[in-house]
mmCIF file of C-alpha atoms and ligand atoms in Angstrom:
data_model
loop_
_atom_site.group_PDB
_atom_site.id
_atom_site.type_symbol
_atom_site.label_atom_id
_atom_site.label_comp_id
_atom_site.label_asym_id
_atom_site.label_seq_id
_atom_site.Cartn_x
_atom_site.Cartn_y
_atom_site.Cartn_z
ATOM 1 C CA MET A 114 -38.266 23.148 -49.498
ATOM 2 C CA LYS A 115 -38.790 25.329 -46.431
ATOM 3 C CA LYS A 116 -41.814 24.425 -44.356
ATOM 4 C CA SER A 117 -44.194 27.172 -43.392
ATOM 5 C CA ILE A 118 -47.369 26.714 -41.404
ATOM 6 C CA PRO A 119 -50.083 29.347 -41.918
ATOM 7 C CA ARG A 120 -51.633 30.626 -38.717
ATOM 8 C CA GLU A 121 -55.089 29.438 -39.773
ATOM 9 C CA LEU A 122 -53.787 25.847 -39.893
ATOM 10 C CA ALA A 123 -51.552 26.119 -36.812
ATOM 11 C CA GLU A 124 -54.527 27.343 -34.783
ATOM 12 C CA CYS A 125 -57.230 25.132 -36.315
ATOM 13 C CA GLY A 126 -57.688 23.375 -32.959
ATOM 14 C CA ALA A 127 -57.859 19.832 -34.361
ATOM 15 C CA THR A 128 -56.255 17.096 -32.266
ATOM 16 C CA THR A 129 -57.275 14.202 -34.543
ATOM 17 C CA ALA A 130 -56.266 13.734 -38.172
ATOM 18 C CA ILE A 131 -57.040 11.215 -40.884
ATOM 19 C CA VAL A 132 -54.739 10.398 -43.772
ATOM 20 C CA LEU A 133 -56.761 9.257 -46.782
ATOM 21 C CA GLY A 134 -55.305 6.687 -49.163
ATOM 22 C CA SER A 135 -56.182 5.709 -52.754
ATOM 23 C CA GLY A 136 -59.826 6.210 -53.628
ATOM 24 C CA LEU A 137 -60.748 7.604 -50.208
ATOM 25 C CA GLY A 138 -60.335 11.263 -51.047
ATOM 26 C CA GLU A 139 -64.115 11.704 -50.948
ATOM 27 C CA PHE A 140 -64.266 11.351 -47.160
ATOM 28 C CA ALA A 141 -64.258 15.143 -46.816
ATOM 29 C CA ALA A 142 -67.196 15.608 -49.220
ATOM 30 C CA GLY A 143 -70.398 16.414 -47.389
ATOM 31 C CA LEU A 144 -68.607 17.643 -44.255
ATOM 32 C CA GLU A 145 -68.479 21.332 -43.380
ATOM 33 C CA HIS A 146 -65.122 22.685 -44.621
ATOM 34 C CA ILE A 147 -63.332 25.222 -42.440
ATOM 35 C CA GLY A 148 -60.151 25.571 -44.497
ATOM 36 C CA SER A 149 -57.951 23.929 -47.101
ATOM 37 C CA HIS A 150 -54.155 24.064 -47.594
ATOM 38 C CA GLU A 151 -52.274 22.565 -50.544
ATOM 39 C CA TYR A 152 -49.168 20.582 -49.494
ATOM 40 C CA SER A 153 -47.093 22.465 -52.067
ATOM 41 C CA GLY A 154 -47.838 25.770 -50.317
ATOM 42 C CA LEU A 155 -46.750 24.284 -46.978
ATOM 43 C CA GLY A 156 -43.378 23.031 -48.206
ATOM 44 C CA LEU A 157 -44.605 19.414 -48.112
ATOM 45 C CA PRO A 158 -44.019 16.965 -50.982
ATOM 46 C CA ALA A 159 -47.058 16.243 -53.160
ATOM 47 C CA SER A 160 -47.810 13.006 -55.020
ATOM 48 C CA LYS A 161 -48.284 12.672 -58.743
ATOM 49 C CA VAL A 162 -50.085 9.320 -58.440
ATOM 50 C CA PRO A 163 -53.693 9.429 -59.750
ATOM 51 C CA GLY A 164 -56.155 9.230 -56.833
ATOM 52 C CA HIS A 165 -53.812 11.050 -54.450
ATOM 53 C CA ALA A 166 -54.606 14.755 -54.033
ATOM 54 C CA GLY A 167 -52.185 16.701 -51.882
ATOM 55 C CA ARG A 168 -53.849 18.929 -49.345
ATOM 56 C CA PHE A 169 -54.923 19.334 -45.747
ATOM 57 C CA VAL A 170 -58.611 20.037 -45.289
ATOM 58 C CA VAL A 171 -59.983 21.131 -41.931
ATOM 59 C CA VAL A 172 -63.588 20.035 -41.472
ATOM 60 C CA ARG A 173 -66.089 20.093 -38.660
ATOM 61 C CA LEU A 174 -67.375 16.727 -37.469
ATOM 62 C CA VAL A 175 -69.955 16.751 -34.669
ATOM 63 C CA ASP A 176 -68.880 20.227 -33.545
ATOM 64 C CA ARG A 177 -65.182 19.416 -33.419
ATOM 65 C CA PRO A 178 -62.443 20.319 -35.919
ATOM 66 C CA LEU A 179 -60.892 17.365 -37.717
ATOM 67 C CA LEU A 180 -57.845 17.538 -39.963
ATOM 68 C CA ILE A 181 -57.975 15.494 -43.142
ATOM 69 C CA ALA A 182 -54.813 14.819 -45.112
ATOM 70 C CA GLN A 183 -55.995 14.096 -48.649
ATOM 71 C CA GLY A 184 -53.188 12.191 -50.277
ATOM 72 C CA ARG A 185 -49.696 11.171 -49.273
ATOM 73 C CA VAL A 186 -46.361 10.529 -50.933
ATOM 74 C CA HIS A 187 -44.750 7.118 -51.167
ATOM 75 C CA LEU A 188 -41.260 5.641 -50.986
ATOM 76 C CA TYR A 189 -41.811 4.130 -54.437
ATOM 77 C CA GLU A 190 -42.115 7.592 -56.010
ATOM 78 C CA GLY A 191 -38.512 8.180 -54.978
ATOM 79 C CA TRP A 192 -39.116 10.198 -51.815
ATOM 80 C CA GLU A 193 -36.924 9.623 -48.753
ATOM 81 C CA ALA A 194 -38.614 8.120 -45.696
ATOM 82 C CA SER A 195 -38.161 11.478 -43.925
ATOM 83 C CA GLU A 196 -40.084 13.174 -46.763
ATOM 84 C CA VAL A 197 -42.818 10.520 -46.702
ATOM 85 C CA VAL A 198 -43.490 11.351 -43.041
ATOM 86 C CA SER A 199 -43.059 15.126 -43.225
ATOM 87 C CA ALA A 200 -46.837 15.677 -43.205
ATOM 88 C CA VAL A 201 -47.086 13.577 -40.009
ATOM 89 C CA VAL A 202 -44.375 15.683 -38.377
ATOM 90 C CA MET A 203 -46.233 18.869 -39.376
ATOM 91 C CA MET A 204 -49.520 17.481 -38.056
ATOM 92 C CA HIS A 205 -47.801 16.811 -34.724
ATOM 93 C CA GLU A 206 -46.422 20.369 -34.720
ATOM 94 C CA ILE A 207 -49.907 21.826 -35.048
ATOM 95 C CA GLY A 208 -51.268 19.733 -32.184
ATOM 96 C CA ILE A 209 -52.495 16.463 -33.713
ATOM 97 C CA ARG A 210 -52.219 13.686 -31.130
ATOM 98 C CA THR A 211 -54.449 10.997 -32.664
ATOM 99 C CA LEU A 212 -53.646 9.839 -36.185
ATOM 100 C CA ILE A 213 -55.882 7.623 -38.311
ATOM 101 C CA LEU A 214 -54.171 6.204 -41.389
ATOM 102 C CA THR A 215 -55.965 4.585 -44.317
ATOM 103 C CA ASN A 216 -54.676 2.751 -47.334
ATOM 104 C CA ALA A 217 -55.565 0.375 -50.134
ATOM 105 C CA ALA A 218 -54.073 -3.090 -49.816
ATOM 106 C CA GLY A 219 -54.140 -6.515 -51.378
ATOM 107 C CA THR A 220 -55.563 -9.299 -49.275
ATOM 108 C CA VAL A 221 -53.235 -12.228 -48.627
ATOM 109 C CA LYS A 222 -55.554 -14.026 -46.214
ATOM 110 C CA PRO A 223 -58.155 -16.125 -48.060
ATOM 111 C CA GLU A 224 -60.813 -15.392 -45.382
ATOM 112 C CA PHE A 225 -60.542 -11.601 -45.906
ATOM 113 C CA MET A 226 -62.597 -10.783 -49.010
ATOM 114 C CA PRO A 227 -61.745 -7.896 -51.343
ATOM 115 C CA GLY A 228 -64.141 -5.017 -50.733
ATOM 116 C CA SER A 229 -63.899 -5.378 -46.934
ATOM 117 C CA TRP A 230 -61.871 -3.394 -44.395
ATOM 118 C CA MET A 231 -59.043 -4.551 -42.155
ATOM 119 C CA MET A 232 -57.893 -2.620 -39.116
ATOM 120 C CA LEU A 233 -54.167 -3.029 -38.530
ATOM 121 C CA SER A 234 -53.181 -4.872 -35.361
ATOM 122 C CA ASP A 235 -49.502 -4.755 -36.316
ATOM 123 C CA HIS A 236 -47.186 -4.521 -39.296
ATOM 124 C CA LEU A 237 -44.177 -6.019 -41.025
ATOM 125 C CA ASN A 238 -41.870 -3.285 -42.296
ATOM 126 C CA LEU A 239 -40.416 -4.901 -45.424
ATOM 127 C CA THR A 240 -39.614 -1.617 -47.178
ATOM 128 C CA GLY A 241 -35.974 -1.654 -46.100
ATOM 129 C CA GLN A 242 -36.441 1.956 -44.967
ATOM 130 C CA THR A 243 -37.378 3.812 -41.809
ATOM 131 C CA PRO A 244 -38.057 7.480 -41.072
ATOM 132 C CA LEU A 245 -36.068 7.077 -37.830
ATOM 133 C CA ARG A 246 -32.721 6.618 -39.601
ATOM 134 C CA GLY A 247 -30.483 9.090 -37.787
ATOM 135 C CA GLY A 248 -32.724 9.043 -34.699
ATOM 136 C CA PRO A 249 -34.474 8.842 -32.408
ATOM 137 C CA HIS A 250 -32.994 5.375 -31.867
ATOM 138 C CA PHE A 251 -34.560 2.285 -30.282
ATOM 139 C CA VAL A 252 -38.159 3.477 -30.155
ATOM 140 C CA ASP A 253 -40.503 0.808 -28.756
ATOM 141 C CA MET A 254 -42.828 -0.666 -31.408
ATOM 142 C CA SER A 255 -44.801 -3.089 -29.199
ATOM 143 C CA GLU A 256 -48.086 -1.275 -29.772
ATOM 144 C CA VAL A 257 -47.883 0.930 -32.851
ATOM 145 C CA TYR A 258 -51.666 0.671 -33.387
ATOM 146 C CA SER A 259 -53.479 1.664 -30.207
ATOM 147 C CA ARG A 260 -55.409 -1.096 -28.458
ATOM 148 C CA ARG A 261 -57.758 1.517 -27.007
ATOM 149 C CA LEU A 262 -58.635 2.915 -30.430
ATOM 150 C CA ARG A 263 -59.058 -0.569 -31.898
ATOM 151 C CA GLN A 264 -61.594 -1.411 -29.197
ATOM 152 C CA ILE A 265 -63.589 1.734 -29.967
ATOM 153 C CA PHE A 266 -63.614 1.037 -33.723
ATOM 154 C CA HIS A 267 -64.608 -2.616 -33.239
ATOM 155 C CA ARG A 268 -67.482 -1.616 -30.954
ATOM 156 C CA VAL A 269 -68.804 0.906 -33.479
ATOM 157 C CA ALA A 270 -68.386 -1.463 -36.447
ATOM 158 C CA SER A 271 -70.286 -4.250 -34.731
ATOM 159 C CA ARG A 272 -73.048 -1.841 -33.683
ATOM 160 C CA GLN A 273 -73.336 -0.839 -37.361
ATOM 161 C CA GLY A 274 -73.241 -4.458 -38.533
ATOM 162 C CA THR A 275 -70.105 -3.837 -40.634
ATOM 163 C CA ILE A 276 -67.429 -6.485 -40.964
ATOM 164 C CA LEU A 277 -64.132 -5.029 -39.733
ATOM 165 C CA HIS A 278 -61.283 -7.517 -39.907
ATOM 166 C CA GLU A 279 -58.123 -7.091 -37.897
ATOM 167 C CA GLY A 280 -54.703 -8.245 -39.011
ATOM 168 C CA VAL A 281 -51.075 -7.684 -39.910
ATOM 169 C CA TYR A 282 -50.136 -5.362 -42.794
ATOM 170 C CA ALA A 283 -46.956 -6.022 -44.714
ATOM 171 C CA ALA A 284 -45.403 -2.886 -46.198
ATOM 172 C CA MET A 285 -43.461 -3.429 -49.414
ATOM 173 C CA HIS A 286 -41.394 -0.758 -51.120
ATOM 174 C CA GLY A 287 -43.145 -1.098 -54.526
ATOM 175 C CA PRO A 288 -43.970 0.398 -56.970
ATOM 176 C CA GLN A 289 -44.519 -2.962 -58.660
ATOM 177 C CA TYR A 290 -47.154 -5.277 -57.233
ATOM 178 C CA GLU A 291 -45.933 -8.535 -55.698
ATOM 179 C CA THR A 292 -45.237 -11.799 -57.475
ATOM 180 C CA PRO A 293 -47.285 -14.862 -56.472
ATOM 181 C CA ALA A 294 -44.150 -16.236 -54.755
ATOM 182 C CA GLU A 295 -43.846 -13.030 -52.728
ATOM 183 C CA VAL A 296 -47.492 -13.281 -51.678
ATOM 184 C CA ARG A 297 -46.913 -16.879 -50.519
ATOM 185 C CA MET A 298 -43.850 -15.647 -48.600
ATOM 186 C CA LEU A 299 -45.946 -12.931 -46.954
ATOM 187 C CA GLN A 300 -48.543 -15.510 -45.908
ATOM 188 C CA ARG A 301 -45.800 -17.566 -44.242
ATOM 189 C CA LEU A 302 -44.445 -14.456 -42.520
ATOM 190 C CA GLY A 303 -47.835 -13.890 -40.912
ATOM 191 C CA ALA A 304 -49.146 -11.041 -43.074
ATOM 192 C CA ASP A 305 -52.865 -10.668 -43.756
ATOM 193 C CA ALA A 306 -52.653 -7.753 -46.218
ATOM 194 C CA VAL A 307 -49.978 -6.113 -48.337
ATOM 195 C CA GLY A 308 -49.489 -2.531 -49.444
ATOM 196 C CA MET A 309 -46.947 0.190 -50.134
ATOM 197 C CA SER A 310 -47.678 2.898 -47.570
ATOM 198 C CA THR A 311 -48.724 3.671 -43.988
ATOM 199 C CA VAL A 312 -45.871 1.960 -42.122
ATOM 200 C CA PRO A 313 -43.364 4.853 -42.315
ATOM 201 C CA GLU A 314 -46.080 7.220 -41.070
ATOM 202 C CA ALA A 315 -47.102 4.854 -38.268
ATOM 203 C CA ILE A 316 -43.473 4.470 -37.141
ATOM 204 C CA GLN A 317 -43.062 8.261 -37.109
ATOM 205 C CA ALA A 318 -46.324 8.721 -35.217
ATOM 206 C CA ARG A 319 -45.156 6.203 -32.600
ATOM 207 C CA ALA A 320 -41.820 7.985 -32.253
ATOM 208 C CA LEU A 321 -43.674 11.270 -31.656
ATOM 209 C CA GLY A 322 -45.917 9.668 -29.029
ATOM 210 C CA MET A 323 -49.091 9.969 -31.098
ATOM 211 C CA GLU A 324 -51.900 7.445 -30.699
ATOM 212 C CA ALA A 325 -52.452 5.749 -34.064
ATOM 213 C CA ALA A 326 -54.945 3.508 -35.801
ATOM 214 C CA ALA A 327 -54.839 2.315 -39.396
ATOM 215 C CA PHE A 328 -57.283 0.774 -41.835
ATOM 216 C CA SER A 329 -56.682 -1.123 -45.063
ATOM 217 C CA CYS A 330 -59.330 -1.204 -47.746
ATOM 218 C CA LEU A 331 -58.792 -4.678 -49.184
ATOM 219 C CA THR A 332 -59.147 -3.824 -52.842
ATOM 220 C CA ASN A 333 -57.921 -7.011 -54.538
ATOM 221 C CA TRP A 334 -56.626 -10.514 -53.987
ATOM 222 C CA GLY A 335 -52.845 -10.600 -53.604
ATOM 223 C CA ALA A 336 -51.052 -11.753 -56.742
ATOM 224 C CA GLY A 337 -51.596 -15.438 -57.489
ATOM 225 C CA LEU A 338 -54.636 -15.820 -55.206
ATOM 226 C CA SER A 339 -56.984 -15.234 -58.132
ATOM 227 C CA PRO A 340 -56.569 -15.599 -61.903
ATOM 228 C CA ASP A 341 -56.995 -11.824 -62.342
ATOM 229 C CA LEU A 342 -54.109 -9.441 -62.984
ATOM 230 C CA LEU A 343 -53.690 -6.485 -60.618
ATOM 231 C CA SER A 344 -54.457 -2.952 -61.799
ATOM 232 C CA HIS A 345 -54.273 0.441 -60.123
ATOM 233 C CA ASP A 346 -57.602 1.447 -61.703
ATOM 234 C CA GLU A 347 -59.308 -1.497 -60.043
ATOM 235 C CA VAL A 348 -57.642 -0.682 -56.698
ATOM 236 C CA THR A 349 -58.937 2.896 -56.925
ATOM 237 C CA SER A 350 -62.463 1.942 -57.969
ATOM 238 C CA VAL A 351 -62.883 -0.756 -55.278
ATOM 239 C CA GLY A 352 -61.470 1.740 -52.753
ATOM 240 C CA LYS A 353 -64.097 4.290 -53.799
ATOM 241 C CA SER A 354 -67.004 1.880 -53.518
ATOM 242 C CA ALA A 355 -65.867 0.544 -50.123
ATOM 243 C CA ALA A 356 -65.198 4.014 -48.695
ATOM 244 C CA GLY A 357 -68.769 4.528 -47.437
ATOM 245 C CA SER A 358 -68.670 1.840 -44.753
ATOM 246 C CA LEU A 359 -65.446 3.166 -43.206
ATOM 247 C CA ILE A 360 -66.779 6.713 -43.361
ATOM 248 C CA GLU A 361 -69.823 5.593 -41.338
ATOM 249 C CA ILE A 362 -67.580 3.952 -38.732
ATOM 250 C CA LEU A 363 -65.305 6.988 -38.469
ATOM 251 C CA ARG A 364 -68.199 9.436 -38.168
ATOM 252 C CA GLU A 365 -69.584 7.561 -35.207
ATOM 253 C CA ALA A 366 -66.247 6.618 -33.633
ATOM 254 C CA LEU A 367 -64.305 9.876 -33.881
ATOM 255 C CA PRO A 368 -66.439 11.787 -31.367
ATOM 256 C CA LEU A 369 -65.808 8.915 -28.884
ATOM 257 C CA ILE A 370 -62.025 9.303 -29.165
HETATM 258 N N1 LIG B 58 -50.088 -5.070 -53.300
HETATM 259 C C1 LIG B 58 -49.459 -3.949 -52.893
HETATM 260 N N2 LIG B 58 -50.083 -2.798 -52.732
HETATM 261 C C2 LIG B 58 -51.398 -2.757 -52.992
HETATM 262 C C3 LIG B 58 -52.111 -3.884 -53.435
HETATM 263 C C4 LIG B 58 -51.401 -5.108 -53.598
HETATM 264 O O1 LIG B 58 -51.957 -6.159 -53.973
HETATM 265 N N3 LIG B 58 -53.403 -3.497 -53.596
HETATM 266 C C5 LIG B 58 -53.464 -2.182 -53.274
HETATM 267 N N4 LIG B 58 -52.254 -1.726 -52.904
#
């Protein structure tokens, strides 16, 4: 599909954007909306997964425009890595230089309780795919998630008395959840959380020179770490109830970026 960027979006003036994952779509509620653009009208792929809308919303946060990407598409839906990151490429084209990614993830570290948030310090790309296939080649990945941004978010979280873990996110292709053996493997590989998104977008953001941060809402124990079975409905509902504490952190931290 041909991409077309309406002038209102191209000139929205936002330099920071947030991509909202499962259950976090409500972040934009209660903020002053300046404009809204469905992905389908922009030539971007849109998800059919419940809990993932597909639109850009421009809001005003403390007198500055902020771009919110409500929903994303995933490799497991059958999209190519280049399609999964096409919204990130468009955001860069319209002037976004700081990208905040959010997702829902299973916790694989026993100390990180479901219902809490983890900021990504690093990732393991276990999807077998990359948006950089075909170039650019050999992009440095030493600091995909900005140290500077992490310091700001930690400062704000501790001022607010909110637990904000930091750890390594393992990206799996999905769409099935992991087996208990896979979760044990991930623990041995050094992962703290596991999910099915974010990493292609973070790799693309790095390649474009954007400053990125990412947050996982730890919605459930990884398979085998509790007697419960995993369900998407539970992931979405835990994500919704945990959203408030990240929203508070972002509202205070974003003006400091
Ligand atoms: N595994 C993979 N993706 C997820 C999980 C999980 O346990 N929870 C939410 N997204």
